[in-house]
Short mmCIF file of C-alpha atoms and ligand atoms in Angstrom, two decimals:
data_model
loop_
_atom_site.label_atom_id
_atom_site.label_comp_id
_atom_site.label_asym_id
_atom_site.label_seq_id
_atom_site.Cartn_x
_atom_site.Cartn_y
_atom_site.Cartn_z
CA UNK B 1 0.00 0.00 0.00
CA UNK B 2 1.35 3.22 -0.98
CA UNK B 3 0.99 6.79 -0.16
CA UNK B 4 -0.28 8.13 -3.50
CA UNK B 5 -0.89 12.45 -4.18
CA UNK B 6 -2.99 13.37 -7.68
CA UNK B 7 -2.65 16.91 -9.36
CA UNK B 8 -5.05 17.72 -11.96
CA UNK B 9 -8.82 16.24 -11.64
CA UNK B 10 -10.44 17.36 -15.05
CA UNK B 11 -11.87 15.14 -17.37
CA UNK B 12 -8.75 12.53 -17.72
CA UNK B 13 -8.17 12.71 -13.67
CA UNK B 14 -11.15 12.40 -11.42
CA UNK B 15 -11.91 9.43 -12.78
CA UNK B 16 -8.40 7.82 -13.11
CA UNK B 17 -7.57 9.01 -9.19
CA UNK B 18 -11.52 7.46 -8.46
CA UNK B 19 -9.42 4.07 -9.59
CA UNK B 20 -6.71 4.68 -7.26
CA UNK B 21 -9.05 5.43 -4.68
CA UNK B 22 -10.87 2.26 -5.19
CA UNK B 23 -7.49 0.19 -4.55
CA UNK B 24 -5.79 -0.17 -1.62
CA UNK B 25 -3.67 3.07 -1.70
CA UNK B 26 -4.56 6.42 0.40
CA UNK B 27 -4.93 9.42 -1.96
CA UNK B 28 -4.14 12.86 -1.66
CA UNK B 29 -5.73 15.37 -4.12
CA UNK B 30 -5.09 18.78 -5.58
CA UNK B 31 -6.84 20.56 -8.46
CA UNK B 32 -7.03 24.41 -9.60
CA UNK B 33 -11.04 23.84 -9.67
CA UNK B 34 -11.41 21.89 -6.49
CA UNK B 35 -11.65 18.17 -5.24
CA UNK B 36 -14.63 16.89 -6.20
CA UNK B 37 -16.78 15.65 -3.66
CA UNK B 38 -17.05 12.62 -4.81
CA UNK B 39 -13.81 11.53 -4.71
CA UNK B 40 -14.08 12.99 -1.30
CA UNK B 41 -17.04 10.67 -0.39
CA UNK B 42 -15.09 7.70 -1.54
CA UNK B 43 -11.66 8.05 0.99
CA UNK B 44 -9.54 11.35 -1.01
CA UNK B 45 -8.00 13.82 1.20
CA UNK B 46 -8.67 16.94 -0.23
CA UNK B 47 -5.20 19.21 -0.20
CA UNK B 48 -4.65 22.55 -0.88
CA UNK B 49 -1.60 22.97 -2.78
CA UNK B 50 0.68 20.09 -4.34
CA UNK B 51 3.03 21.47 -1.71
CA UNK B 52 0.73 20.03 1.20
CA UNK B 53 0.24 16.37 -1.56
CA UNK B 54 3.83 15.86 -1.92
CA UNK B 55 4.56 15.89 1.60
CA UNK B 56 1.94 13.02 2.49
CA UNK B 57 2.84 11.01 -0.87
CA UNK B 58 5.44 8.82 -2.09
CA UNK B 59 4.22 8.50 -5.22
CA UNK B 60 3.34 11.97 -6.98
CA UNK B 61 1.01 11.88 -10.49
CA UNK B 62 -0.11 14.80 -12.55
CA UNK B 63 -2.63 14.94 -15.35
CA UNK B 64 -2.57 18.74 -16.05
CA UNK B 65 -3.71 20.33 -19.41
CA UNK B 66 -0.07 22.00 -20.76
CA UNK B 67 3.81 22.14 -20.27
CA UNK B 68 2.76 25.93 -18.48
CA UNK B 69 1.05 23.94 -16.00
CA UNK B 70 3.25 20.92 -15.39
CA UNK B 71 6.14 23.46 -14.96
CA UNK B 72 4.28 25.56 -12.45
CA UNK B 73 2.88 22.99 -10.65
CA UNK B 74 6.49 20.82 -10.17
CA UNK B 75 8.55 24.36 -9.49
CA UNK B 76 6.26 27.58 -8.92
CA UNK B 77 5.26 28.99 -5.33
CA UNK B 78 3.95 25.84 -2.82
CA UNK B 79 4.61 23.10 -5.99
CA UNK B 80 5.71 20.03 -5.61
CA UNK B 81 9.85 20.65 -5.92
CA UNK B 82 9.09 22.61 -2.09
CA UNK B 83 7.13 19.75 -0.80
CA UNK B 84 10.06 17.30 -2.19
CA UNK B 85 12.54 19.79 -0.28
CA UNK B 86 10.47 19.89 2.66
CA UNK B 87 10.69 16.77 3.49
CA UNK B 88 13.69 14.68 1.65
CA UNK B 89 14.16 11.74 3.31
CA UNK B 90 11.17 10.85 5.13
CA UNK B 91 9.94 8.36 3.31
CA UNK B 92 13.57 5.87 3.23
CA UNK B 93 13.37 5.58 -0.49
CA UNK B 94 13.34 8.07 -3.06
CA UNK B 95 9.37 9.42 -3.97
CA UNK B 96 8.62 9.30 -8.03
CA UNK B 97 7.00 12.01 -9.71
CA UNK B 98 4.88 10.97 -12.50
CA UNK B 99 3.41 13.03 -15.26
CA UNK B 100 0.30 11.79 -17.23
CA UNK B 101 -0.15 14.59 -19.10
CA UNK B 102 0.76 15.51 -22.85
CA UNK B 103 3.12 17.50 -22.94
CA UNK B 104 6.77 18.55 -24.71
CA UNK B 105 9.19 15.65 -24.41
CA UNK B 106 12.27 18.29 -24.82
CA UNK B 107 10.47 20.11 -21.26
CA UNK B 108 10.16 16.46 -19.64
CA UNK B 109 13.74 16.22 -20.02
CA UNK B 110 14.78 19.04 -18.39
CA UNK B 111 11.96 18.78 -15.60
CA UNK B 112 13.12 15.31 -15.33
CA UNK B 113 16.69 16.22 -14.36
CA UNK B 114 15.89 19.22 -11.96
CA UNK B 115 14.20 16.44 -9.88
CA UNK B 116 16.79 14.37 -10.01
CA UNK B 117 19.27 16.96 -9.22
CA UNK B 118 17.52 16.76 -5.57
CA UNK B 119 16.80 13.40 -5.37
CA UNK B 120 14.03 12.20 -6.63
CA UNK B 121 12.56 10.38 -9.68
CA UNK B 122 10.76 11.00 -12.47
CA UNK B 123 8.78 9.40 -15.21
CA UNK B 124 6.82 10.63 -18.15
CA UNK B 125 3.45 8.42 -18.74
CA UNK B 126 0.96 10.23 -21.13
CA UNK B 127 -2.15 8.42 -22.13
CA UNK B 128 -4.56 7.15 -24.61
CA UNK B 129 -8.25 6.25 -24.59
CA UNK B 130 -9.91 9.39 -24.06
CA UNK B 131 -12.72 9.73 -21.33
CA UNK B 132 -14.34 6.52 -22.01
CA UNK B 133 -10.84 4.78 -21.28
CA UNK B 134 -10.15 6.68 -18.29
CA UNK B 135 -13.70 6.04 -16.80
CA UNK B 136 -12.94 2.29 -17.59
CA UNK B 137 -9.48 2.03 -16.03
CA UNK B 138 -8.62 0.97 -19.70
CA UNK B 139 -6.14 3.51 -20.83
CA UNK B 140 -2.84 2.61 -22.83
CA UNK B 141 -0.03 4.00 -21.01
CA UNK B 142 3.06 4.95 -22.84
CA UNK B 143 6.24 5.35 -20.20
CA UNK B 144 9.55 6.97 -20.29
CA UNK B 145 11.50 6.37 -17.27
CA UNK B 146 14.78 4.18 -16.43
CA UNK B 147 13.70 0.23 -15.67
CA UNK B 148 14.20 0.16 -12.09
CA UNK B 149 11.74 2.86 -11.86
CA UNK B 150 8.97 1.43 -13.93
CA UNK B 151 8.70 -1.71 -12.24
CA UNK B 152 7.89 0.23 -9.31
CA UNK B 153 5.36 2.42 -10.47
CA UNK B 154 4.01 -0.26 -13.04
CA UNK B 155 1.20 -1.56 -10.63
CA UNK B 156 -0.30 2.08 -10.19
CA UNK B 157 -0.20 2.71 -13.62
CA UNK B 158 -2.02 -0.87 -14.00
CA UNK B 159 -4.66 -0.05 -11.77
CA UNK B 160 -5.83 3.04 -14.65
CA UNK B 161 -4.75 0.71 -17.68
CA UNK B 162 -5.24 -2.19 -19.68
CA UNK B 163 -1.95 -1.55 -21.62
CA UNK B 164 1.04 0.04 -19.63
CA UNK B 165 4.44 -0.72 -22.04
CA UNK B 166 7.74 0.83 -21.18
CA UNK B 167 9.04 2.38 -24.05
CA UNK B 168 12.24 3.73 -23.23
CA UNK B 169 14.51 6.49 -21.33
CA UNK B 170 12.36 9.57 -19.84
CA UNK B 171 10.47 11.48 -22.85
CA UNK B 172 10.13 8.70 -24.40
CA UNK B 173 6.56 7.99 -23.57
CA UNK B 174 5.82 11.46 -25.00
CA UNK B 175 7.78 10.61 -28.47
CA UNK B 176 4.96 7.56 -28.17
CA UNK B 177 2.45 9.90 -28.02
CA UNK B 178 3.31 12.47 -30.11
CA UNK B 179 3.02 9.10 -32.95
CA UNK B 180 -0.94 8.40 -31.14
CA UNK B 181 -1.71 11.93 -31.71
CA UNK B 182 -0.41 12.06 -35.50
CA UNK B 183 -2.59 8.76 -36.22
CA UNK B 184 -5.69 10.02 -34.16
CA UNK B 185 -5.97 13.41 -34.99
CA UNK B 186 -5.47 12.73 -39.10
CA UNK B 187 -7.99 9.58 -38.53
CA UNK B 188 -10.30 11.90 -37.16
CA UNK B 189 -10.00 14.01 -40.25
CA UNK B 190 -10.28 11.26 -42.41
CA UNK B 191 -13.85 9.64 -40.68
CA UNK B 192 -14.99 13.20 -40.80
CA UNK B 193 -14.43 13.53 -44.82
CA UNK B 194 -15.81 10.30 -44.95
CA UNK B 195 -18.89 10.59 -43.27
CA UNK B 196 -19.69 13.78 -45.00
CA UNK B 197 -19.15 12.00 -48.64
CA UNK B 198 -21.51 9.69 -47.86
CA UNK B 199 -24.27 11.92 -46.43
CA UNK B 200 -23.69 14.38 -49.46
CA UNK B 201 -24.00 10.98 -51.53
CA UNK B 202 -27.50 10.52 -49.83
CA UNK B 203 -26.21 7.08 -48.24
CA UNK B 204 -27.10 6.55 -44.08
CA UNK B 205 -24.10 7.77 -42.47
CA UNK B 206 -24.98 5.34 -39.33
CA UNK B 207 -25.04 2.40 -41.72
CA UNK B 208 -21.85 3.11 -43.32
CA UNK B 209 -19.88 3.62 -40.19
CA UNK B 210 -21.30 0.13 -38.89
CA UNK B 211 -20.50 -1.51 -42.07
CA UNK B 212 -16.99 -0.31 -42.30
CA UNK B 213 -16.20 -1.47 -38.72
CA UNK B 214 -15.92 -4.82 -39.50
CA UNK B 215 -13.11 -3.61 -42.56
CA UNK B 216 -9.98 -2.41 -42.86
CA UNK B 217 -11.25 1.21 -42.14
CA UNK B 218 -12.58 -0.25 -38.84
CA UNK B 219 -11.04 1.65 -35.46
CA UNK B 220 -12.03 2.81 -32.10
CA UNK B 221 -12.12 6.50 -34.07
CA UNK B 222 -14.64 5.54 -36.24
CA UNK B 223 -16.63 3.73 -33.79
CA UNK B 224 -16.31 6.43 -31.07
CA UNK B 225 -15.74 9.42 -32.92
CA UNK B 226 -17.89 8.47 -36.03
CA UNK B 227 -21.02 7.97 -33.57
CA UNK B 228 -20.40 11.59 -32.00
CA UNK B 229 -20.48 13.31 -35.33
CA UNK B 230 -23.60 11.75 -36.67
CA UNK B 231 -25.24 12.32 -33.65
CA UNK B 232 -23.98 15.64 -33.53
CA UNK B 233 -22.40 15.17 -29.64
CA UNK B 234 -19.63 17.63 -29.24
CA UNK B 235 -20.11 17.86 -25.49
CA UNK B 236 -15.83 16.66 -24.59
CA UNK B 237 -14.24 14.71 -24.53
CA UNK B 238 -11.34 15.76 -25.62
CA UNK B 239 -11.43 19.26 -26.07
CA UNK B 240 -9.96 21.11 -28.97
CA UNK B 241 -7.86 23.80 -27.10
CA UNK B 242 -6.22 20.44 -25.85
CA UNK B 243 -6.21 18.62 -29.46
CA UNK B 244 -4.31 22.07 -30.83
CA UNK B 245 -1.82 22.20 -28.22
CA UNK B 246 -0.92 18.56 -28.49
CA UNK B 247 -0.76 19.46 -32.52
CA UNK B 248 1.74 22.59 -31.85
CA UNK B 249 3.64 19.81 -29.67
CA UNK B 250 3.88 17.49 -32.79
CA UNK B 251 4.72 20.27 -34.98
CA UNK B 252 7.19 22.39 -33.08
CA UNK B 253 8.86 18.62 -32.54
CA UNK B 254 8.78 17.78 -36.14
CA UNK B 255 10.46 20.82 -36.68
CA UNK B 256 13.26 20.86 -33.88
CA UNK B 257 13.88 17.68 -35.75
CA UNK B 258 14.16 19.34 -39.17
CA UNK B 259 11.26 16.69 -40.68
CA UNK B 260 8.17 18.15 -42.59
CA UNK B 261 4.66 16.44 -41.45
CA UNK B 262 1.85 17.59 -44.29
CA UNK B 263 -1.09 16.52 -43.25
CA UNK B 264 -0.55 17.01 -39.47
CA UNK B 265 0.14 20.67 -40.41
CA UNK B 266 -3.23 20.55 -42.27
CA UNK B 267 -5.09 18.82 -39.99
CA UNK B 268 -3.81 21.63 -37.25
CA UNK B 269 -5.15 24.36 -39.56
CA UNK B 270 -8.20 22.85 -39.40
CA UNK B 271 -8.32 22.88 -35.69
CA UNK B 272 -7.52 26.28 -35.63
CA UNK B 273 -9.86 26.82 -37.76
CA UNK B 274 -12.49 25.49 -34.96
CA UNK B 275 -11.05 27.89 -32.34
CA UNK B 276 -11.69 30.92 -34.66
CA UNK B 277 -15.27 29.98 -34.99
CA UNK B 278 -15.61 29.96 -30.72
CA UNK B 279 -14.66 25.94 -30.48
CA UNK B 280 -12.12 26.41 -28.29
CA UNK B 281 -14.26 23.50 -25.74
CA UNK B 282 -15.95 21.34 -28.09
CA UNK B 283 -14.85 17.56 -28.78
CA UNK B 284 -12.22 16.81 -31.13
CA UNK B 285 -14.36 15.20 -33.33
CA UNK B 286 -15.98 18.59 -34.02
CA UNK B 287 -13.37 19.16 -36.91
CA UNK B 288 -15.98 17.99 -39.28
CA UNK B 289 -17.84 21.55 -38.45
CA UNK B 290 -15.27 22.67 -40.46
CA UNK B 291 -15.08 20.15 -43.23
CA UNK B 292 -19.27 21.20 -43.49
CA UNK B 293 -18.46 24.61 -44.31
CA UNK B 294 -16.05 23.57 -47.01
CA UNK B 295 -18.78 21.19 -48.73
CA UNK B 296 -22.00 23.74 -47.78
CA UNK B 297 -23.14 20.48 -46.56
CA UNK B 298 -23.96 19.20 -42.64
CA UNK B 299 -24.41 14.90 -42.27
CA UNK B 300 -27.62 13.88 -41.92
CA UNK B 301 -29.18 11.03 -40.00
CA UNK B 302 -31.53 9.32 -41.83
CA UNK B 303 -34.79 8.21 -40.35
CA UNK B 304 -35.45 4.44 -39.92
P1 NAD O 24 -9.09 19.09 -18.21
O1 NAD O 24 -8.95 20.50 -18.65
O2 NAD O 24 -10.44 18.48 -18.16
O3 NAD O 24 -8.45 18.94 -16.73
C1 NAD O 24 -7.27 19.56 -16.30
C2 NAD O 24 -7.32 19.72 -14.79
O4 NAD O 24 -6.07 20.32 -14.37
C3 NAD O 24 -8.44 20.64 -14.30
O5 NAD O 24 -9.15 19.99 -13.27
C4 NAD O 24 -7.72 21.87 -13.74
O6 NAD O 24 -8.35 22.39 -12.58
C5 NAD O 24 -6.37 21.28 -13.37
N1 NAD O 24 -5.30 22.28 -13.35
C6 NAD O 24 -4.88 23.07 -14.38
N2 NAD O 24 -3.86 23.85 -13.97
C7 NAD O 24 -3.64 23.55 -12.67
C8 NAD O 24 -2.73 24.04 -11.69
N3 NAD O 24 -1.84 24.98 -11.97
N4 NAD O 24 -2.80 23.50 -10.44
C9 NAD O 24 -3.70 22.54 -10.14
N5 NAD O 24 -4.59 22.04 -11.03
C10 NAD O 24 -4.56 22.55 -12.27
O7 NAD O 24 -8.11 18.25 -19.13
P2 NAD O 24 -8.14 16.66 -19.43
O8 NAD O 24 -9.00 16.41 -20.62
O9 NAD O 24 -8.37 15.92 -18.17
O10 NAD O 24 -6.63 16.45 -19.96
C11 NAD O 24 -5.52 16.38 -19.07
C12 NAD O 24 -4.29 15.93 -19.86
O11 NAD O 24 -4.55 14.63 -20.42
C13 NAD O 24 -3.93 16.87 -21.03
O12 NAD O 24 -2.54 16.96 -21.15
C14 NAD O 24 -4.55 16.14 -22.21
O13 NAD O 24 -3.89 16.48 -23.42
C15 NAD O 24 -4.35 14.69 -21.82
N6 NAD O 24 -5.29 13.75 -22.44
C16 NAD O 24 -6.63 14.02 -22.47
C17 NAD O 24 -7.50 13.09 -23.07
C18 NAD O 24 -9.02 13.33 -23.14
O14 NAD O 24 -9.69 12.60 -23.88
N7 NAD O 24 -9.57 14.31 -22.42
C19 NAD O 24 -7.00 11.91 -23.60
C20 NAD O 24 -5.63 11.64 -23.52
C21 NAD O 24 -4.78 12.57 -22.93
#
């Protein structure tokens, strides 16, 4: 039984930290919009700063929207470097930080080795899944850390994930999912298109999209996503302000890198495209919105 502290309880978190909470660990819980009672009603202790988490916790996780809000979170005023400082040593071993979020892999590095520098560990574990996943304890977890270090966070992570691999040396798990994001974000595109020929082509979108599971063009995008644009349900999800950001992440990589990425960099227009018409919260698989103003056409459901 471990000692676990959870930063960040938005969509992705409360219901991840719920699975934590449901274990065997105790739970300490911080987020900018408050702990939800809930997770209150079922054993969390309710903390006001990551400060006041670290210093209960061994085991330190953060699922925070941006590499702004990691960084101020691990280093600013009452974050969880002072809590580390506060009280180094208390718990025998040394405590892990680890950071669920999507965020820069260059910035993990260099957050990674200021927490080092005092002692500590660190390990980058960003996710896929989406809300349905995180609700279902099913995520795929993609890690970055040394080996000694993920076998010892590797049952946590297993207790919010079906499929928790170790890919390699810290950032690493972000260079995972800065491939998820290419594949998801242009497969969203690509159901959207889709969906739209066929309802311009006066076929049942709904009928299509079941059809095509069983295929080649079968995935959990058109399944999940698919559903939510013929039914119109852009309630998040995964909102687009976080979709663009993780974009800019691919991008700004792909350049650092000196590599050219065409149809992420169109699919990121299109997102932008999104924000400029108010978006900014919608679900991902909102993009279509867009692709309907290109074709002066919106998908219709037909009528049984
Ligand atoms: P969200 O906006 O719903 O939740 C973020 C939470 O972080 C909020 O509760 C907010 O209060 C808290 N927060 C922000 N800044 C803070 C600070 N300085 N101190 C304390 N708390 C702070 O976002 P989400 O959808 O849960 O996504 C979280 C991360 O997971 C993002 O990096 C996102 O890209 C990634 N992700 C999301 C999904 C998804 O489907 N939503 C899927 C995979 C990965």
């Amino acid at each position: 039984m471990a000692n676990i502290g959870f930063i960040g309880l938005g969509i992705m978190g409360k219901p991840m930290a719920g699975h934590l909470l449901r274990s065997e660990h105790t739970v300490f819980l911080h987020t900018r919009s408050g702990v939800p009672d809930d997770l209150i009603a079922i054993g969390g202790i309710a903390c006001v700063t990551p400060r006041e988490v670290t210093r209960q916790a061994d085991i330190i996780i953060t699922m925070l929207p941006d590499t702004p809000d990691v960084e101020a979170v691990l280093f600013g005023e009452h974050g969880i470097v002072s809590g580390l400082q506060a009280d180094s040593g208390q718990f025998g071993a040394r405590r892990v930080v680890i950071d669920m979020s999507t965020i820069s892999p260059l910035a993990t590095r260099v957050f990674a080795s200021k927490i080092n520098d005092i002692g500590h560990d660190y390990a980058d574990a960003p996710v896929s899944g989406g809300d349905i996943g995180a609700q279902n304890a099913a995520l795929t977890i993609m890690v970055g850390a040394e080996e000694a270090i993920f076998e010892r966070i590797k049952p946590v992570l297993e207790l919010m994930g079906k499929q928790v691999t170790h890919i390699g040396e810290i950032g690493a798990g972000q260079v995972c999912k800065i491939a998820n994001q290419i594949i998801v974000s242009l497969t969203i595109e690509a159901v959207g298109e889709a969906l739209l020929f066929v309802s311009k082509a006066g076929a049942d979108p709904q009928k299509v999209r079941q059809a095509l599971m069983g295929g080649f063009a079968g995935s959990r995008v058109l399944e999940v996503h698919g559903e939510r644009m013929i039914e119109r349900r852009f309630h998040p999800g995964f909102k687009i302000e976080l979709q663009q950001k993780d974009l800019d992440i691919v991008l700004t990589s792909a350049s650092a890198l000196g590599i050219a990425l065409p149809n992420t960099a169109t699919v990121h227009e299109l997102y932008n495209a999104c924000i400029a018409h108010g978006g900014a919260k919608w679900d991902n698989s909102a993009i279509v919105t867009m692709l309907e103003k290109l074709a002066n056409h919106e998908i219709t459901k037909k009528t049984e």
